[in-house]
Backbone as numpy.savetxt, mean C-alpha at the origin, in Angstrom:
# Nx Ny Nz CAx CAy CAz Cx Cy Cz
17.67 10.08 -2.24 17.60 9.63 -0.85 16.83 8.32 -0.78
17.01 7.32 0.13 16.37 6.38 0.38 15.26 6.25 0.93
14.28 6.95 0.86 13.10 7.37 1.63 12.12 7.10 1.06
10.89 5.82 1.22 9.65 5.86 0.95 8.32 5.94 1.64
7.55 6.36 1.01 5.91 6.36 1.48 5.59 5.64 0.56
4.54 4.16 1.11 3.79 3.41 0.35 2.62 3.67 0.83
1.47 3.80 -0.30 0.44 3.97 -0.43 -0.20 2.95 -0.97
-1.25 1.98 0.37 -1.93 1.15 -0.18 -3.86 1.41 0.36
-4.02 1.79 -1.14 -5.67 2.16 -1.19 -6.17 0.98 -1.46
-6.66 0.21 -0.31 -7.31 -0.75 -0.04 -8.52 -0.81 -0.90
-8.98 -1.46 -2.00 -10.20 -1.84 -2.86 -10.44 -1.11 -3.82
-8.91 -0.77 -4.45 -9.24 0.61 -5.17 -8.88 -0.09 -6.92
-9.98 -0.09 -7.30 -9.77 -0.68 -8.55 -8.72 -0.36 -9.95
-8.10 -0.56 -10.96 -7.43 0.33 -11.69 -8.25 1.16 -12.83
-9.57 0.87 -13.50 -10.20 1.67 -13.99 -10.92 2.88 -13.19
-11.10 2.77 -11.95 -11.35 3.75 -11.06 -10.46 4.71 -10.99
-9.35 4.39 -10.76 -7.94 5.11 -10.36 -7.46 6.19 -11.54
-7.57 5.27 -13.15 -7.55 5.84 -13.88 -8.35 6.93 -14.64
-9.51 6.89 -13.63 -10.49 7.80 -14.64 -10.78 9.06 -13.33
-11.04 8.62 -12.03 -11.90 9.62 -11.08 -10.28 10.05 -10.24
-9.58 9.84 -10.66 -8.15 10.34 -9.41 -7.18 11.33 -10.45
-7.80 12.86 -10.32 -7.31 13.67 -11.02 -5.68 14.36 -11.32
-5.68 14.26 -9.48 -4.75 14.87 -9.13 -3.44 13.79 -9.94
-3.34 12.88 -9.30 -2.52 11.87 -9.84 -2.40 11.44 -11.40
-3.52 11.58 -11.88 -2.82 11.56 -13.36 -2.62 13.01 -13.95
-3.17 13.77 -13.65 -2.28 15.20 -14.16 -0.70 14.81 -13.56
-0.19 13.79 -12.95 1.16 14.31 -12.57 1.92 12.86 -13.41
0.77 12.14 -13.60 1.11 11.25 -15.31 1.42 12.28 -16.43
0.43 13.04 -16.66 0.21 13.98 -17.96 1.25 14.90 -18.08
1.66 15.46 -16.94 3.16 16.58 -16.52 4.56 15.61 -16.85
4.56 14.53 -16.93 6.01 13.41 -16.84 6.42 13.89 -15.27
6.03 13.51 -14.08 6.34 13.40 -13.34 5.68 12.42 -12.33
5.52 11.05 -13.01 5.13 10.49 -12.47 4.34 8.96 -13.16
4.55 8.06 -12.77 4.40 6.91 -13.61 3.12 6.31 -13.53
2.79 5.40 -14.12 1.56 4.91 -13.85 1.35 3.38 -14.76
0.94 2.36 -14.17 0.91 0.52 -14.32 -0.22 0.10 -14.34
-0.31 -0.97 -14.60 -1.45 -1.88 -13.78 -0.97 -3.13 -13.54
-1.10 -3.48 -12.02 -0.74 -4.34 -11.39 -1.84 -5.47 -11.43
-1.14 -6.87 -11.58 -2.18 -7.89 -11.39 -2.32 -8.04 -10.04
-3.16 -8.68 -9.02 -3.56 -9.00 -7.99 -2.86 -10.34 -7.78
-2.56 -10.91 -6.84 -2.30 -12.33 -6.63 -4.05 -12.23 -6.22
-3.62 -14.13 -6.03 -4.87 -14.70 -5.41 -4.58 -15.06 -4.02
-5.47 -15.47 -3.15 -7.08 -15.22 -3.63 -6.95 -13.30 -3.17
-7.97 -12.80 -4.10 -8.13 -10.95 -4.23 -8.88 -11.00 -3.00
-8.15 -11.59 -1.61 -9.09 -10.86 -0.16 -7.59 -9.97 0.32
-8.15 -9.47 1.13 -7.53 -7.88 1.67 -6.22 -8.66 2.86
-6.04 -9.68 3.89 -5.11 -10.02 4.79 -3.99 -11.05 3.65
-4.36 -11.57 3.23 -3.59 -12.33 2.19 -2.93 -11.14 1.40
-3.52 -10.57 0.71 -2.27 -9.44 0.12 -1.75 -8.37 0.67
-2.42 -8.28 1.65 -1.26 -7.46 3.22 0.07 -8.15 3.11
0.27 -9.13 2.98 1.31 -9.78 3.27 2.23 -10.09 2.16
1.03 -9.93 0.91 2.11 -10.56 -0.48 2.91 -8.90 -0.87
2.08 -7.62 -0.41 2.37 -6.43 -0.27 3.43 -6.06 0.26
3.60 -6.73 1.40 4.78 -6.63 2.30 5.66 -7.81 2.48
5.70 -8.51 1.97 6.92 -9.59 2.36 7.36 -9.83 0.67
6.13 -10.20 -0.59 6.89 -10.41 -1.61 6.67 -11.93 -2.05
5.62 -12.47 -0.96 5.57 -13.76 -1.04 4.37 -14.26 -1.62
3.94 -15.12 -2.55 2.39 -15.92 -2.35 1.92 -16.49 -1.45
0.21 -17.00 -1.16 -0.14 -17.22 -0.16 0.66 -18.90 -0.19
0.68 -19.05 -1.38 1.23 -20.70 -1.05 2.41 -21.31 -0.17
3.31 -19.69 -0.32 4.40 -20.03 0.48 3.99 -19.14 1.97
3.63 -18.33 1.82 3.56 -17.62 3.73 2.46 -18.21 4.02
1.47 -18.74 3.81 -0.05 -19.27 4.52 -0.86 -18.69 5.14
-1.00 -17.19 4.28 -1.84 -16.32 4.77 -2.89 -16.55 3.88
-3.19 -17.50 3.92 -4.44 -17.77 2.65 -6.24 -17.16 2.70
-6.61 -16.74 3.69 -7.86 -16.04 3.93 -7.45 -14.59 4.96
-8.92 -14.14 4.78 -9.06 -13.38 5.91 -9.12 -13.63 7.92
-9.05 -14.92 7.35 -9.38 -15.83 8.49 -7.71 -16.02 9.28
-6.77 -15.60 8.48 -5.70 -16.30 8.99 -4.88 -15.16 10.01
-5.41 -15.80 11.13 -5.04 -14.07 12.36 -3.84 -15.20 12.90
-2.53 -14.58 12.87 -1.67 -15.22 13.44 0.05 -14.18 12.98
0.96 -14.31 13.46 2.29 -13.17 13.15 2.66 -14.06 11.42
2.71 -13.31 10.36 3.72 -13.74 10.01 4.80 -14.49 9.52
5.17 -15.22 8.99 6.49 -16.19 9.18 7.41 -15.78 8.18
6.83 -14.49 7.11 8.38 -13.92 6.41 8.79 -12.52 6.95
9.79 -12.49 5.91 10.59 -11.22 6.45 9.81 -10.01 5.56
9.31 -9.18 6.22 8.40 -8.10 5.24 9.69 -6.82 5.41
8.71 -5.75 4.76 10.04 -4.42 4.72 10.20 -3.83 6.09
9.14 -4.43 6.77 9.44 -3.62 8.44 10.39 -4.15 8.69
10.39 -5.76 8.59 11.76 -6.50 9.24 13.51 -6.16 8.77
12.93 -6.05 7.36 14.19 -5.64 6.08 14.81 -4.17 6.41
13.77 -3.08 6.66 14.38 -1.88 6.67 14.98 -1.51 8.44
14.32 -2.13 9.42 15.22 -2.62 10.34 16.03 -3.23 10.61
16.56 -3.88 10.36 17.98 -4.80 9.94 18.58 -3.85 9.44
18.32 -3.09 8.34 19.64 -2.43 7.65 19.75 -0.71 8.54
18.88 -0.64 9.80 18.79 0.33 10.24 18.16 1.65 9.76
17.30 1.25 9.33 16.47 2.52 8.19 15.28 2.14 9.74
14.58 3.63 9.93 13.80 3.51 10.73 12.62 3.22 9.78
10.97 2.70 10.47 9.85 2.50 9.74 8.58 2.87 10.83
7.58 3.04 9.84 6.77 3.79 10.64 5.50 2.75 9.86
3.89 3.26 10.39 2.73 2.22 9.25 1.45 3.19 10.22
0.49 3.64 9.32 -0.73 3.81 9.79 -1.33 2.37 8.85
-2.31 2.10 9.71 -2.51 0.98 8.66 -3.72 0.53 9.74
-4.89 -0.36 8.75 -6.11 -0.88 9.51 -4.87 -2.49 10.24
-5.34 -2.65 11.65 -5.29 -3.46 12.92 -4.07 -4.79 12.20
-5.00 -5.05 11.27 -4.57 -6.60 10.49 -2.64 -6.68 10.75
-2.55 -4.98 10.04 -1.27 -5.17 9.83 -0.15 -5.30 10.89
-1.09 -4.95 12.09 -0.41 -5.01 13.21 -0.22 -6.27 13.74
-1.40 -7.12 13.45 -1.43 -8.54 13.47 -0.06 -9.61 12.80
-0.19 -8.99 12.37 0.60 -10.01 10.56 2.42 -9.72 11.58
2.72 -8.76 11.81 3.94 -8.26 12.03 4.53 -7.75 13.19
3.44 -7.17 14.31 3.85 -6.80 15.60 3.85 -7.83 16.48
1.84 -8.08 16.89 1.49 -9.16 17.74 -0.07 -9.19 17.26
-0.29 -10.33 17.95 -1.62 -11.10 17.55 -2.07 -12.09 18.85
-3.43 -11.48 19.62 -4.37 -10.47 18.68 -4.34 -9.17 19.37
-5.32 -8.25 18.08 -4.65 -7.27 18.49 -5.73 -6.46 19.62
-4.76 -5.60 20.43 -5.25 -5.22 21.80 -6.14 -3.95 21.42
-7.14 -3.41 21.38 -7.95 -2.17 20.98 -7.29 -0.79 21.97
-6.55 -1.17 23.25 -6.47 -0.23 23.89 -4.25 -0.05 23.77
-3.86 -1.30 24.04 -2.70 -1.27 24.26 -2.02 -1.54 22.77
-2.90 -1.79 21.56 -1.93 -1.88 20.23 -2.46 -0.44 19.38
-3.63 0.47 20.17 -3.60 1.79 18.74 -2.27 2.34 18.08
-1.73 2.25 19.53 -0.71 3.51 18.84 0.55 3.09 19.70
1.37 2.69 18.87 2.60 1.70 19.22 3.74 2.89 18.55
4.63 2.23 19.94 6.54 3.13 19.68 7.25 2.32 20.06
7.91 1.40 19.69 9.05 0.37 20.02 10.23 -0.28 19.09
10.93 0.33 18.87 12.00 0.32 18.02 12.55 -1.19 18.32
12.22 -1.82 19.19 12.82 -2.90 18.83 11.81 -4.03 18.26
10.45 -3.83 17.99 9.39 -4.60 17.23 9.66 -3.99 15.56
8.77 -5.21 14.84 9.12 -4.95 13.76 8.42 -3.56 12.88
7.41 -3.56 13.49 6.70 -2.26 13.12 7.40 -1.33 14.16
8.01 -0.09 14.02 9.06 0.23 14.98 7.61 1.74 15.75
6.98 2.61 14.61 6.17 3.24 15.12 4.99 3.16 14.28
4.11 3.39 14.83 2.12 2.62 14.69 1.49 3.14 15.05
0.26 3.68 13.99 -1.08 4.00 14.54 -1.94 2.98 13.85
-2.98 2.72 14.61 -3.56 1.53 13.78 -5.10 1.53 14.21
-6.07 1.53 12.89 -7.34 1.89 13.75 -8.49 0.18 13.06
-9.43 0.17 13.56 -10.12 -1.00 13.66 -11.65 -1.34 13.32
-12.03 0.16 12.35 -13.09 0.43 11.84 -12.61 0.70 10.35
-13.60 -0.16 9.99 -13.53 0.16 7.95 -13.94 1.85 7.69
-14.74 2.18 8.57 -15.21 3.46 8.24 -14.72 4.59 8.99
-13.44 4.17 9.24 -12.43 5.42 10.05 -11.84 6.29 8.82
-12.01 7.52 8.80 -11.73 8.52 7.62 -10.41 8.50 7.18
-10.73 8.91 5.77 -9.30 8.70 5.21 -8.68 9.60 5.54
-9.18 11.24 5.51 -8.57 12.07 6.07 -7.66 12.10 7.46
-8.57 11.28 8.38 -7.97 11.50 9.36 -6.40 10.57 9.42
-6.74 9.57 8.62 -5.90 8.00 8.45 -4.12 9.18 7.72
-4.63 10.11 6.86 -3.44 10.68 6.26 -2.72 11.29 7.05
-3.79 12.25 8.11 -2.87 12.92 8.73 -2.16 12.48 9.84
-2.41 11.02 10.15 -1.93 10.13 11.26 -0.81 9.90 10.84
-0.44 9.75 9.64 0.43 9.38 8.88 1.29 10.59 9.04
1.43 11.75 8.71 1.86 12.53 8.51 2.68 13.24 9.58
1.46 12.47 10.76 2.06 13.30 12.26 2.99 12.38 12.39
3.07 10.47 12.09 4.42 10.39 12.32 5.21 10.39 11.63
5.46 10.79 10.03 6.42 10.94 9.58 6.88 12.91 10.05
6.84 13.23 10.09 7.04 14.33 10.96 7.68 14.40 12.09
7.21 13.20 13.19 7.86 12.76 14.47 9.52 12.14 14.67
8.63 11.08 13.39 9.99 10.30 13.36 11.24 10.22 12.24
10.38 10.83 11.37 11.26 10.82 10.27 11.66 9.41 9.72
10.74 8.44 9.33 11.03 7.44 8.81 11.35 7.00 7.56
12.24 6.40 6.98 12.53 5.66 5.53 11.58 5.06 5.41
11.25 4.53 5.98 9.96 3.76 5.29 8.56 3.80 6.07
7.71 4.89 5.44 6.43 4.88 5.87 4.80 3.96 5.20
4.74 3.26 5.59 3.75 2.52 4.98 2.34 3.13 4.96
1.35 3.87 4.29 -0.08 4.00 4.83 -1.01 3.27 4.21
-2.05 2.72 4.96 -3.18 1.63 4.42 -4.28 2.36 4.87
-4.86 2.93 3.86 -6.94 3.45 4.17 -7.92 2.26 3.84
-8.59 2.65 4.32 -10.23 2.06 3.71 -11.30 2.30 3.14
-11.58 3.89 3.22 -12.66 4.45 2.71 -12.79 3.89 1.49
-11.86 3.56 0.38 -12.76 3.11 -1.18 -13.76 1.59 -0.64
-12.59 0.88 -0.37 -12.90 -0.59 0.36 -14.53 -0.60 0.74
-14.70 0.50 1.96 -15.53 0.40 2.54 -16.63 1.02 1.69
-16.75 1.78 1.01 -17.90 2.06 -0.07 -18.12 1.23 -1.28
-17.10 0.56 -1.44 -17.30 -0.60 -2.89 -18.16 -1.44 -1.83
-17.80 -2.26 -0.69 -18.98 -3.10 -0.31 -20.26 -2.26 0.18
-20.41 -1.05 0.37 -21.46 -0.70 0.73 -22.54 -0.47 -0.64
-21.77 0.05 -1.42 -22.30 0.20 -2.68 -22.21 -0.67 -4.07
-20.93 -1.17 -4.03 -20.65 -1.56 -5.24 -19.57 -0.43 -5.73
-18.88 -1.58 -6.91 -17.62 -0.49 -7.86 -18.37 0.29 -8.80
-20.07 -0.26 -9.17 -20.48 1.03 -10.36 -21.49 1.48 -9.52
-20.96 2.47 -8.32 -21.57 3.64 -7.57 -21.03 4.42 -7.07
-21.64 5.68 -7.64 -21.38 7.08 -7.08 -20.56 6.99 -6.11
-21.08 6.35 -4.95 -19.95 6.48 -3.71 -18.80 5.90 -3.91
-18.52 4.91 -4.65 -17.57 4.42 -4.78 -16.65 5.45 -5.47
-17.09 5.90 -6.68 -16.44 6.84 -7.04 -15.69 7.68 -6.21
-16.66 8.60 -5.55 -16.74 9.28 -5.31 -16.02 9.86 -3.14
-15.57 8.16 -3.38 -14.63 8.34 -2.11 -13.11 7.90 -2.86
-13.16 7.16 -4.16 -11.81 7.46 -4.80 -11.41 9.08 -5.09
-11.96 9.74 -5.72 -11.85 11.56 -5.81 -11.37 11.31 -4.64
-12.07 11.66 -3.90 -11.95 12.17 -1.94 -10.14 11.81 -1.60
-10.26 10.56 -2.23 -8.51 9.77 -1.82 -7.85 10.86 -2.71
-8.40 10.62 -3.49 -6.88 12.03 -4.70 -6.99 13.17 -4.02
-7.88 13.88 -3.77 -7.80 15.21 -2.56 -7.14 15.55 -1.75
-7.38 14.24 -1.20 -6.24 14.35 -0.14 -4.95 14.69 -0.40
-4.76 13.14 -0.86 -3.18 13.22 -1.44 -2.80 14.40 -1.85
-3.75 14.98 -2.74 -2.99 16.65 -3.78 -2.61 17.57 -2.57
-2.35 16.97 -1.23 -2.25 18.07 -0.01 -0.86 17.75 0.26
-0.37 16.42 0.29 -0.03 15.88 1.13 1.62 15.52 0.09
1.25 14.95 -0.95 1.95 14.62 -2.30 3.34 15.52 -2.64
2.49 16.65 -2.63 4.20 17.80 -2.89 4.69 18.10 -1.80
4.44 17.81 -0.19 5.36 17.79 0.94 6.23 16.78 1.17
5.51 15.22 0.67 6.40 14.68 0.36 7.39 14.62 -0.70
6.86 14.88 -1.67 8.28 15.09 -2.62 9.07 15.76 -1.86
9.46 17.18 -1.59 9.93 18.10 -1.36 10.59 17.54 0.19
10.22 16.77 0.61 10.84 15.94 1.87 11.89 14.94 1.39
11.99 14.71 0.25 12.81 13.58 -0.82 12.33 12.19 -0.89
11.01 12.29 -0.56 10.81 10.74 -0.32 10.22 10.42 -1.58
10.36 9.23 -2.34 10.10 8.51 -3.41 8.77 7.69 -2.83
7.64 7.84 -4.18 6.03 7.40 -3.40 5.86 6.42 -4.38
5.05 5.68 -3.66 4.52 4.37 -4.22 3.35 4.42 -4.13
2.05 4.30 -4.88 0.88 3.96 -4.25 -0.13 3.05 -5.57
-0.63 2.31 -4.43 -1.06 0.57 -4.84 -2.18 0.58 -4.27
-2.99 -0.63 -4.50 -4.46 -1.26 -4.02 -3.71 -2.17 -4.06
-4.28 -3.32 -2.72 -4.36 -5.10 -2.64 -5.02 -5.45 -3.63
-6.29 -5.12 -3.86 -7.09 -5.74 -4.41 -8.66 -4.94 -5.04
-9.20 -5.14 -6.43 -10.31 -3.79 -6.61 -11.73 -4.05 -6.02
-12.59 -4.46 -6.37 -14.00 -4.38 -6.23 -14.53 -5.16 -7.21
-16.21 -5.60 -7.04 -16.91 -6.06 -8.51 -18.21 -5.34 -8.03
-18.99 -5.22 -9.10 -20.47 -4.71 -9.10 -21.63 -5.17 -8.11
-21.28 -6.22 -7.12 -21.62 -6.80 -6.33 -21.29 -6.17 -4.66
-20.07 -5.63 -5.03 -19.55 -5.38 -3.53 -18.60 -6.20 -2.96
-18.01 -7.08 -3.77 -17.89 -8.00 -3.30 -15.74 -8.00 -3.82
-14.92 -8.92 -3.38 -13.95 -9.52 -4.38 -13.11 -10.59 -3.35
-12.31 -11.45 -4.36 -11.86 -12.64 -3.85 -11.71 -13.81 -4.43
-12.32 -13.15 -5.96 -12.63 -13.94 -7.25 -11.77 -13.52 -8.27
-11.40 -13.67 -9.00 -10.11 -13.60 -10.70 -10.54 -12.65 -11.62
-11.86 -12.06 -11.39 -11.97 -11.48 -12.60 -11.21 -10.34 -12.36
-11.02 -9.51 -13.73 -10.26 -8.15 -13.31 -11.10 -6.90 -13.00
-11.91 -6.95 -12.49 -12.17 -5.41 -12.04 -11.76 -6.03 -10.10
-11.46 -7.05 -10.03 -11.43 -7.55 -8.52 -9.44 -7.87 -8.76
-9.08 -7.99 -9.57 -7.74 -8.19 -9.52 -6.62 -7.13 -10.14
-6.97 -6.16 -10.92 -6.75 -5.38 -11.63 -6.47 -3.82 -10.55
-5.57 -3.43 -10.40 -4.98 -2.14 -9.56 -3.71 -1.62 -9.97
-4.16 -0.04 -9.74 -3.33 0.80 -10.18 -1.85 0.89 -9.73
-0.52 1.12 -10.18 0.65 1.38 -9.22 1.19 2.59 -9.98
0.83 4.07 -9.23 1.45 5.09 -9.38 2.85 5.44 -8.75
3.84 5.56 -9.61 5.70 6.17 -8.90 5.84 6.93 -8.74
5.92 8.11 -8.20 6.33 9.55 -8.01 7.98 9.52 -7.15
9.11 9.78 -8.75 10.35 9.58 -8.21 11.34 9.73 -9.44
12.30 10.65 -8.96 13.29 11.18 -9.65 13.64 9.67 -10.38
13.70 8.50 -9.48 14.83 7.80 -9.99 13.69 6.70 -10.87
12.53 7.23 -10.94 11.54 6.19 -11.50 10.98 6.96 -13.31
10.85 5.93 -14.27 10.60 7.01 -15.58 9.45 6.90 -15.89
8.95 8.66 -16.06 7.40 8.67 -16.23 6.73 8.50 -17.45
5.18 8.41 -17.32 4.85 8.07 -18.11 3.47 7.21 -18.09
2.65 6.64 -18.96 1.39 5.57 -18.25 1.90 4.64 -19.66
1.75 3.57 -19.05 2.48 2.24 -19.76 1.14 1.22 -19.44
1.24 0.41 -20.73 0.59 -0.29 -20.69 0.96 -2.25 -20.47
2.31 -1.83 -20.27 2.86 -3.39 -19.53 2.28 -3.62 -17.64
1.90 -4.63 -17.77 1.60 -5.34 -16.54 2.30 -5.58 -15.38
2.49 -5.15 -14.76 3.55 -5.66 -13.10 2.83 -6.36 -12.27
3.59 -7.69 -12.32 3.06 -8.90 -10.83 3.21 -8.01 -9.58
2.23 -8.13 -9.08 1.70 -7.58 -7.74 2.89 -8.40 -6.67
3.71 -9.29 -6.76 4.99 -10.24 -6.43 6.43 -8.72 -6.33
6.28 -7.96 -7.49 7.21 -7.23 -8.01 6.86 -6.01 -7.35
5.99 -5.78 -6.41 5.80 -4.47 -5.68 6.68 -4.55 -4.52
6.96 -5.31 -3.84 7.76 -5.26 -2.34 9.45 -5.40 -2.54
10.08 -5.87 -3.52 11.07 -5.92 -4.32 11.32 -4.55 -4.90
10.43 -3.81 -5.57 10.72 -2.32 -6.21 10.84 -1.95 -4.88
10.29 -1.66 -3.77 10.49 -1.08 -2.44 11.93 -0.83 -1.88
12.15 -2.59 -1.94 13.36 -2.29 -1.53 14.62 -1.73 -2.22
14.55 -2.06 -3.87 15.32 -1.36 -5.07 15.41 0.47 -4.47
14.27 1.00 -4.06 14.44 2.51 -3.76 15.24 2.43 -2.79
14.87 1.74 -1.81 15.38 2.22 -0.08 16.67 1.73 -0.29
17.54 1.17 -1.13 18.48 0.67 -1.02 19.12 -0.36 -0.64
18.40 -1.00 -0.27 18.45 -2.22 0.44 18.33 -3.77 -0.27
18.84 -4.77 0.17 18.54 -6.36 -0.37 17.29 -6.69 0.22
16.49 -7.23 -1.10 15.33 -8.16 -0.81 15.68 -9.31 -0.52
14.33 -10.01 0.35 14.95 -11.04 1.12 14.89 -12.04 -0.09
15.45 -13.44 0.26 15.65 -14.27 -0.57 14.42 -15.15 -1.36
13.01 -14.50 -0.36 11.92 -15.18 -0.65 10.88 -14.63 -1.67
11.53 -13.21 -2.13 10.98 -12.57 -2.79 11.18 -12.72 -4.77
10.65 -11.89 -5.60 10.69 -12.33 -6.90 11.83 -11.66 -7.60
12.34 -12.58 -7.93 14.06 -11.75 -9.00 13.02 -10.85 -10.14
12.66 -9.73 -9.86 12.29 -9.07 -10.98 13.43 -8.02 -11.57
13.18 -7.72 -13.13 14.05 -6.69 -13.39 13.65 -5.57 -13.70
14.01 -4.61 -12.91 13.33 -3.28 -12.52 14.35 -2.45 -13.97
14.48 -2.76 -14.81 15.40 -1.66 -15.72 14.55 -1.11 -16.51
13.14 -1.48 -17.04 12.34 -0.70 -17.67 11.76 0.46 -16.69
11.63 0.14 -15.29 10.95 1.02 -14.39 11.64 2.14 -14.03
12.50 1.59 -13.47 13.65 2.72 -12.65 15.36 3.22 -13.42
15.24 4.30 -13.32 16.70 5.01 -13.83 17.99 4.16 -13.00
């Protein structure tokens, strides 16, 4: 079926991912389920790869070059793509993304929780605190794929994000709200399978010992991309995927043409 959930764990490093997120690599260790490491584009801030996440583009060509850059948009991302081809889409996701793709700026009262099939984000919950729970962020998610039944559900948390700057990537908490993210998921993970939807889940961008990222090194550019999908072959591989080549595999599942601005990658080592 053409059906995805993308999972983007905002600041979630790939040595983190690989060592404290149990659930998910036992389903490496079972062959049911793949596992990468993705390079980061630059610059490693969080609104700039919102966008290279979802459209496929570098900042050089869309001009989302900081955090600073509050404005709609100017490519075609998968909200726009999987509407066009009539696939409905859904996004819990922190505010930004509502920015980048609905409207800008965004309204605290009249943009939480958006239903309009003819915008590009078609249904939306969207919250505006780094420290809004992940738990709650999943099951927002959940209530609208449930509602609406969307091909393409996007979810974006914060909790790692928000404990790498509170703490840093070599602290407990940091850790220790990555676990918390696999928890979840181990709830949530086999309803989606069993719903037929093919999962994706990614970080923008990781952390450094500082709290900090936005800089090249790899514990700040370096993130995990787990597949959970019949049509994807399992396994943990140690070849590299351009973070360019994530919004392109998206559309390879859903069935659909990537737009023209995106990267000719060849998905034949990845996918059946």
């Amino acid at each position: 079926m053409n059906k995805v959930i993308m999972v983007v764990i905002d600041g979630l490093q790939y040595n983190v991912a690989a060592t404290q997120m149990g659930f998910l690599n036992h389903l490496v260790e079972r062959n049911e389920a793949a596992f990468y490491k993705v390079k980061s584009e630059l610059p490693s801030m969080s609104r700039p790869l919102y966008e290279v996440l979802l459209t496929g583009t570098p900042a050089s060509v869309n001009g989302i070059t900081s955090n600073d850059s509050m404005r709609l948009s100017t490519q075609k991302s998968l909200f726009h793509l999987t509407k066009e081809n009539g696939l409905r889409n859904a996004a819990t996701a922190f505010y930004w993304v509502s920015e980048l793709y609905n409207r800008t700026p965004f309204d605290k009262v009249e943009d939480r929780q958006q239903a309009d099939e003819t915008k590009a984000i078609q249904y939306g919950t969207f919250y505006f605190d780094d420290f809004y729970p992940d738990s709650h962020l999943l099951l927002d998610a959940e209530v609208l794929r449930r509602k609406h039944d969307p091909h393409f559900l996007y979810i974006h948390t914060m909790g790692v994000d928000n404990a790498g700057h509170l703490y840093g990537s070599d602290s407990k908490q940091y850790r220790k709200t990555a676990i918390n993210m696999d928890r979840y998921l181990a709830e949530l993970i086999p309803i989606w399978i069993k719903e037929g939807y093919h999962i994706v889940i990614t970080a923008d961008h990781g952390m450094n010992t500082d709290g900090e990222h936005g800089g090249t090194g790899s514990d700040e550019r370096d993130v995990p991309l787990f597949m959970i999908s019949e049509r994807v072959k399992p396994g943990c591989y140690e070849q590299v995927i351009p973070q360019l080549a994530i919004t392109p595999l998206i559309c390879k599942l859903l069935q659909i043409a990537p737009s023209e601005a995106m990267l000719d990658y060849d998905f034949s080592e990845l996918i059946r």
